[in-house]
mmCIF file with all atom_site columns, C-alpha atoms in Angstrom:
data_model
loop_
_atom_site.group_PDB
_atom_site.id
_atom_site.type_symbol
_atom_site.label_atom_id
_atom_site.label_alt_id
_atom_site.label_comp_id
_atom_site.label_asym_id
_atom_site.label_entity_id
_atom_site.label_seq_id
_atom_site.pdbx_PDB_ins_code
_atom_site.Cartn_x
_atom_site.Cartn_y
_atom_site.Cartn_z
_atom_site.occupancy
_atom_site.B_iso_or_equiv
_atom_site.pdbx_formal_charge
_atom_site.auth_seq_id
_atom_site.auth_comp_id
_atom_site.auth_asym_id
_atom_site.auth_atom_id
_atom_site.pdbx_PDB_model_num
ATOM 1   C CA . MET A 1 1   ? 0.000  0.000  0.000   1.00 72.00 ? 196 MET A CA 1
ATOM 2   C CA . GLY A 1 2   ? 2.866  2.374  0.790   1.00 82.00 ? 197 GLY A CA 1
ATOM 3   C CA . PHE A 1 3   ? 4.363  1.923  -2.673  1.00 87.00 ? 198 PHE A CA 1
ATOM 4   C CA . ILE A 1 4   ? 1.097  2.880  -4.376  1.00 90.00 ? 199 ILE A CA 1
ATOM 5   C CA . LEU A 1 5   ? 0.711  5.945  -2.145  1.00 90.00 ? 200 LEU A CA 1
ATOM 6   C CA . LYS A 1 6   ? 4.280  7.072  -2.901  1.00 92.00 ? 201 LYS A CA 1
ATOM 7   C CA . PHE A 1 7   ? 3.718  6.495  -6.603  1.00 92.00 ? 202 PHE A CA 1
ATOM 8   C CA . ILE A 1 8   ? 0.496  8.535  -6.682  1.00 93.00 ? 203 ILE A CA 1
ATOM 9   C CA . LEU A 1 9   ? 1.965  11.362 -4.592  1.00 93.00 ? 204 LEU A CA 1
ATOM 10  C CA . THR A 1 10  ? 5.046  11.483 -6.805  1.00 93.00 ? 205 THR A CA 1
ATOM 11  C CA . ALA A 1 11  ? 2.850  11.612 -9.910  1.00 95.00 ? 206 ALA A CA 1
ATOM 12  C CA . ILE A 1 12  ? 0.837  14.497 -8.414  1.00 95.00 ? 207 ILE A CA 1
ATOM 13  C CA . ILE A 1 13  ? 4.023  16.376 -7.544  1.00 95.00 ? 208 ILE A CA 1
ATOM 14  C CA . THR A 1 14  ? 5.436  15.722 -11.011 1.00 95.00 ? 209 THR A CA 1
ATOM 15  C CA . TYR A 1 15  ? 2.247  17.008 -12.609 1.00 96.00 ? 210 TYR A CA 1
ATOM 16  C CA . ALA A 1 16  ? 2.381  20.161 -10.479 1.00 95.00 ? 211 ALA A CA 1
ATOM 17  C CA . LEU A 1 17  ? 6.047  20.742 -11.314 1.00 94.00 ? 212 LEU A CA 1
ATOM 18  C CA . GLY A 1 18  ? 5.388  20.258 -15.006 1.00 92.00 ? 213 GLY A CA 1
ATOM 19  C CA . ASN A 1 19  ? 2.738  22.951 -14.892 1.00 91.00 ? 214 ASN A CA 1
ATOM 20  C CA . PHE A 1 20  ? 4.385  25.490 -12.596 1.00 93.00 ? 215 PHE A CA 1
ATOM 21  C CA . LEU A 1 21  ? 8.140  25.353 -13.158 1.00 93.00 ? 216 LEU A CA 1
ATOM 22  C CA . PRO A 1 22  ? 9.463  27.542 -15.948 1.00 92.00 ? 217 PRO A CA 1
ATOM 23  C CA . GLY A 1 23  ? 10.843 25.527 -18.819 1.00 92.00 ? 218 GLY A CA 1
ATOM 24  C CA . ALA A 1 24  ? 8.987  22.306 -18.001 1.00 94.00 ? 219 ALA A CA 1
ATOM 25  C CA . HIS A 1 25  ? 5.840  21.386 -19.920 1.00 94.00 ? 220 HIS A CA 1
ATOM 26  C CA . LEU A 1 26  ? 3.665  18.399 -19.093 1.00 94.00 ? 221 LEU A CA 1
ATOM 27  C CA . GLU A 1 27  ? 0.496  17.784 -21.091 1.00 92.00 ? 222 GLU A CA 1
ATOM 28  C CA . GLY A 1 28  ? -1.619 15.803 -18.647 1.00 92.00 ? 223 GLY A CA 1
ATOM 29  C CA . PHE A 1 29  ? -1.770 13.672 -15.537 1.00 95.00 ? 224 PHE A CA 1
ATOM 30  C CA . SER A 1 30  ? -1.386 10.479 -17.554 1.00 95.00 ? 225 SER A CA 1
ATOM 31  C CA . ASP A 1 31  ? 1.897  11.871 -18.876 1.00 95.00 ? 226 ASP A CA 1
ATOM 32  C CA . ALA A 1 32  ? 2.951  12.547 -15.266 1.00 95.00 ? 227 ALA A CA 1
ATOM 33  C CA . ILE A 1 33  ? 2.275  8.903  -14.400 1.00 96.00 ? 228 ILE A CA 1
ATOM 34  C CA . LEU A 1 34  ? 4.308  7.769  -17.414 1.00 96.00 ? 229 LEU A CA 1
ATOM 35  C CA . LEU A 1 35  ? 7.084  10.195 -16.486 1.00 96.00 ? 230 LEU A CA 1
ATOM 36  C CA . VAL A 1 36  ? 7.301  8.747  -12.973 1.00 96.00 ? 231 VAL A CA 1
ATOM 37  C CA . LEU A 1 37  ? 7.528  5.234  -14.423 1.00 96.00 ? 232 LEU A CA 1
ATOM 38  C CA . VAL A 1 38  ? 10.184 6.205  -16.982 1.00 97.00 ? 233 VAL A CA 1
ATOM 39  C CA . LEU A 1 39  ? 12.224 8.073  -14.365 1.00 96.00 ? 234 LEU A CA 1
ATOM 40  C CA . ALA A 1 40  ? 12.043 5.062  -12.054 1.00 95.00 ? 235 ALA A CA 1
ATOM 41  C CA . VAL A 1 41  ? 13.327 2.737  -14.783 1.00 97.00 ? 236 VAL A CA 1
ATOM 42  C CA . LEU A 1 42  ? 16.068 5.155  -15.842 1.00 97.00 ? 237 LEU A CA 1
ATOM 43  C CA . ASN A 1 43  ? 17.141 5.678  -12.226 1.00 96.00 ? 238 ASN A CA 1
ATOM 44  C CA . ALA A 1 44  ? 17.288 1.935  -11.673 1.00 97.00 ? 239 ALA A CA 1
ATOM 45  C CA . VAL A 1 45  ? 19.110 1.036  -14.896 1.00 97.00 ? 240 VAL A CA 1
ATOM 46  C CA . LEU A 1 46  ? 21.046 4.020  -16.216 1.00 96.00 ? 241 LEU A CA 1
ATOM 47  C CA . LYS A 1 47  ? 21.891 6.056  -13.118 1.00 96.00 ? 242 LYS A CA 1
ATOM 48  C CA . PRO A 1 48  ? 24.254 3.483  -11.541 1.00 96.00 ? 243 PRO A CA 1
ATOM 49  C CA . ILE A 1 49  ? 26.181 3.254  -14.813 1.00 97.00 ? 244 ILE A CA 1
ATOM 50  C CA . LEU A 1 50  ? 26.466 7.039  -15.074 1.00 96.00 ? 245 LEU A CA 1
ATOM 51  C CA . LYS A 1 51  ? 27.560 7.260  -11.432 1.00 96.00 ? 246 LYS A CA 1
ATOM 52  C CA . ILE A 1 52  ? 30.352 4.753  -12.003 1.00 97.00 ? 247 ILE A CA 1
ATOM 53  C CA . LEU A 1 53  ? 31.520 6.474  -15.181 1.00 96.00 ? 248 LEU A CA 1
ATOM 54  C CA . GLY A 1 54  ? 31.336 9.912  -13.578 1.00 96.00 ? 249 GLY A CA 1
ATOM 55  C CA . PHE A 1 55  ? 32.899 8.961  -10.253 1.00 96.00 ? 250 PHE A CA 1
ATOM 56  C CA . PRO A 1 56  ? 36.199 10.831 -10.811 1.00 96.00 ? 251 PRO A CA 1
ATOM 57  C CA . ILE A 1 57  ? 34.367 14.004 -11.825 1.00 96.00 ? 252 ILE A CA 1
ATOM 58  C CA . THR A 1 58  ? 31.980 13.601 -8.898  1.00 95.00 ? 253 THR A CA 1
ATOM 59  C CA . VAL A 1 59  ? 34.910 13.410 -6.486  1.00 96.00 ? 254 VAL A CA 1
ATOM 60  C CA . LEU A 1 60  ? 36.584 16.461 -8.045  1.00 97.00 ? 255 LEU A CA 1
ATOM 61  C CA . THR A 1 61  ? 33.388 18.515 -7.854  1.00 96.00 ? 256 THR A CA 1
ATOM 62  C CA . LEU A 1 62  ? 32.581 17.296 -4.325  1.00 96.00 ? 257 LEU A CA 1
ATOM 63  C CA . GLY A 1 63  ? 29.363 15.638 -5.479  1.00 94.00 ? 258 GLY A CA 1
ATOM 64  C CA . LEU A 1 64  ? 27.952 18.467 -7.582  1.00 95.00 ? 259 LEU A CA 1
ATOM 65  C CA . PHE A 1 65  ? 28.299 16.366 -10.729 1.00 96.00 ? 260 PHE A CA 1
ATOM 66  C CA . LEU A 1 66  ? 25.423 14.234 -9.417  1.00 96.00 ? 261 LEU A CA 1
ATOM 67  C CA . LEU A 1 67  ? 23.144 17.177 -10.252 1.00 95.00 ? 262 LEU A CA 1
ATOM 68  C CA . VAL A 1 68  ? 24.315 16.896 -13.848 1.00 96.00 ? 263 VAL A CA 1
ATOM 69  C CA . ILE A 1 69  ? 23.633 13.141 -13.844 1.00 97.00 ? 264 ILE A CA 1
ATOM 70  C CA . ASN A 1 70  ? 20.106 13.741 -12.520 1.00 96.00 ? 265 ASN A CA 1
ATOM 71  C CA . ALA A 1 71  ? 19.514 16.421 -15.153 1.00 96.00 ? 266 ALA A CA 1
ATOM 72  C CA . VAL A 1 72  ? 20.719 14.085 -17.910 1.00 97.00 ? 267 VAL A CA 1
ATOM 73  C CA . ILE A 1 73  ? 18.287 11.414 -16.739 1.00 97.00 ? 268 ILE A CA 1
ATOM 74  C CA . VAL A 1 74  ? 15.435 13.942 -16.810 1.00 97.00 ? 269 VAL A CA 1
ATOM 75  C CA . LEU A 1 75  ? 16.493 15.032 -20.316 1.00 97.00 ? 270 LEU A CA 1
ATOM 76  C CA . ILE A 1 76  ? 16.495 11.410 -21.477 1.00 97.00 ? 271 ILE A CA 1
ATOM 77  C CA . ALA A 1 77  ? 12.998 10.987 -20.027 1.00 97.00 ? 272 ALA A CA 1
ATOM 78  C CA . ALA A 1 78  ? 11.901 14.114 -21.908 1.00 96.00 ? 273 ALA A CA 1
ATOM 79  C CA . ALA A 1 79  ? 13.315 12.648 -25.111 1.00 96.00 ? 274 ALA A CA 1
ATOM 80  C CA . ILE A 1 80  ? 11.439 9.381  -24.576 1.00 96.00 ? 275 ILE A CA 1
ATOM 81  C CA . LEU A 1 81  ? 8.042  10.828 -23.626 1.00 95.00 ? 276 LEU A CA 1
ATOM 82  C CA . PRO A 1 82  ? 6.228  12.978 -26.181 1.00 95.00 ? 277 PRO A CA 1
ATOM 83  C CA . GLY A 1 83  ? 4.024  14.592 -23.493 1.00 93.00 ? 278 GLY A CA 1
ATOM 84  C CA . PHE A 1 84  ? 6.943  15.982 -21.468 1.00 95.00 ? 279 PHE A CA 1
ATOM 85  C CA . LYS A 1 85  ? 9.103  18.784 -22.809 1.00 95.00 ? 280 LYS A CA 1
ATOM 86  C CA . LEU A 1 86  ? 11.956 20.779 -21.322 1.00 95.00 ? 281 LEU A CA 1
ATOM 87  C CA . ASP A 1 87  ? 13.283 24.074 -22.650 1.00 94.00 ? 282 ASP A CA 1
ATOM 88  C CA . GLY A 1 88  ? 16.914 23.265 -21.933 1.00 94.00 ? 283 GLY A CA 1
ATOM 89  C CA . PHE A 1 89  ? 19.536 21.935 -19.595 1.00 96.00 ? 284 PHE A CA 1
ATOM 90  C CA . LEU A 1 90  ? 18.903 24.498 -16.857 1.00 96.00 ? 285 LEU A CA 1
ATOM 91  C CA . ALA A 1 91  ? 15.210 23.608 -16.863 1.00 96.00 ? 286 ALA A CA 1
ATOM 92  C CA . ALA A 1 92  ? 16.203 19.958 -16.438 1.00 96.00 ? 287 ALA A CA 1
ATOM 93  C CA . VAL A 1 93  ? 18.496 20.832 -13.525 1.00 96.00 ? 288 VAL A CA 1
ATOM 94  C CA . LEU A 1 94  ? 15.768 22.873 -11.833 1.00 96.00 ? 289 LEU A CA 1
ATOM 95  C CA . PHE A 1 95  ? 13.159 20.165 -12.428 1.00 96.00 ? 290 PHE A CA 1
ATOM 96  C CA . SER A 1 96  ? 15.416 17.419 -11.071 1.00 95.00 ? 291 SER A CA 1
ATOM 97  C CA . ILE A 1 97  ? 16.379 19.404 -7.954  1.00 96.00 ? 292 ILE A CA 1
ATOM 98  C CA . VAL A 1 98  ? 12.807 20.309 -7.054  1.00 96.00 ? 293 VAL A CA 1
ATOM 99  C CA . LEU A 1 99  ? 11.550 16.798 -7.823  1.00 95.00 ? 294 LEU A CA 1
ATOM 100 C CA . SER A 1 100 ? 14.290 15.276 -5.653  1.00 94.00 ? 295 SER A CA 1
ATOM 101 C CA . LEU A 1 101 ? 13.442 17.562 -2.747  1.00 95.00 ? 296 LEU A CA 1
ATOM 102 C CA . ALA A 1 102 ? 9.723  16.902 -3.085  1.00 93.00 ? 297 ALA A CA 1
ATOM 103 C CA . THR A 1 103 ? 10.127 13.132 -3.295  1.00 92.00 ? 298 THR A CA 1
ATOM 104 C CA . SER A 1 104 ? 12.377 13.253 -0.225  1.00 93.00 ? 299 SER A CA 1
ATOM 105 C CA . VAL A 1 105 ? 9.550  14.921 1.676   1.00 92.00 ? 300 VAL A CA 1
ATOM 106 C CA . VAL A 1 106 ? 7.105  12.286 0.365   1.00 89.00 ? 301 VAL A CA 1
ATOM 107 C CA . ASP A 1 107 ? 9.469  9.527  1.514   1.00 89.00 ? 302 ASP A CA 1
ATOM 108 C CA . MET A 1 108 ? 9.700  11.056 4.994   1.00 90.00 ? 303 MET A CA 1
ATOM 109 C CA . VAL A 1 109 ? 5.937  11.458 5.282   1.00 86.00 ? 304 VAL A CA 1
ATOM 110 C CA . THR A 1 110 ? 4.956  7.990  4.022   1.00 82.00 ? 305 THR A CA 1
ATOM 111 C CA . THR A 1 111 ? 7.434  5.993  6.110   1.00 74.00 ? 306 THR A CA 1
#
């Protein structure tokens, strides 16, 4: 039950971010649900590979390169989904930061 609640809350937050953040455009709630699914798959499959490849840069930048990795994953999700568009890299960085903070709050509340 907790997984479904987290999934729905994350989809609602994603839908709100897609409508209110500058540079992020989300067509509907069904696209928000698909975006959450695609981001989950990309975070599970692609993010560990990118973290390993970017480890030296991450150490040199004291972890700030992880923001770039998150933004790249969001950009890949935008390329996959036709209902989700981003205006550029900075929009992806902003979207990923706010989404990470919001999902952290959801994780704290639902556990």
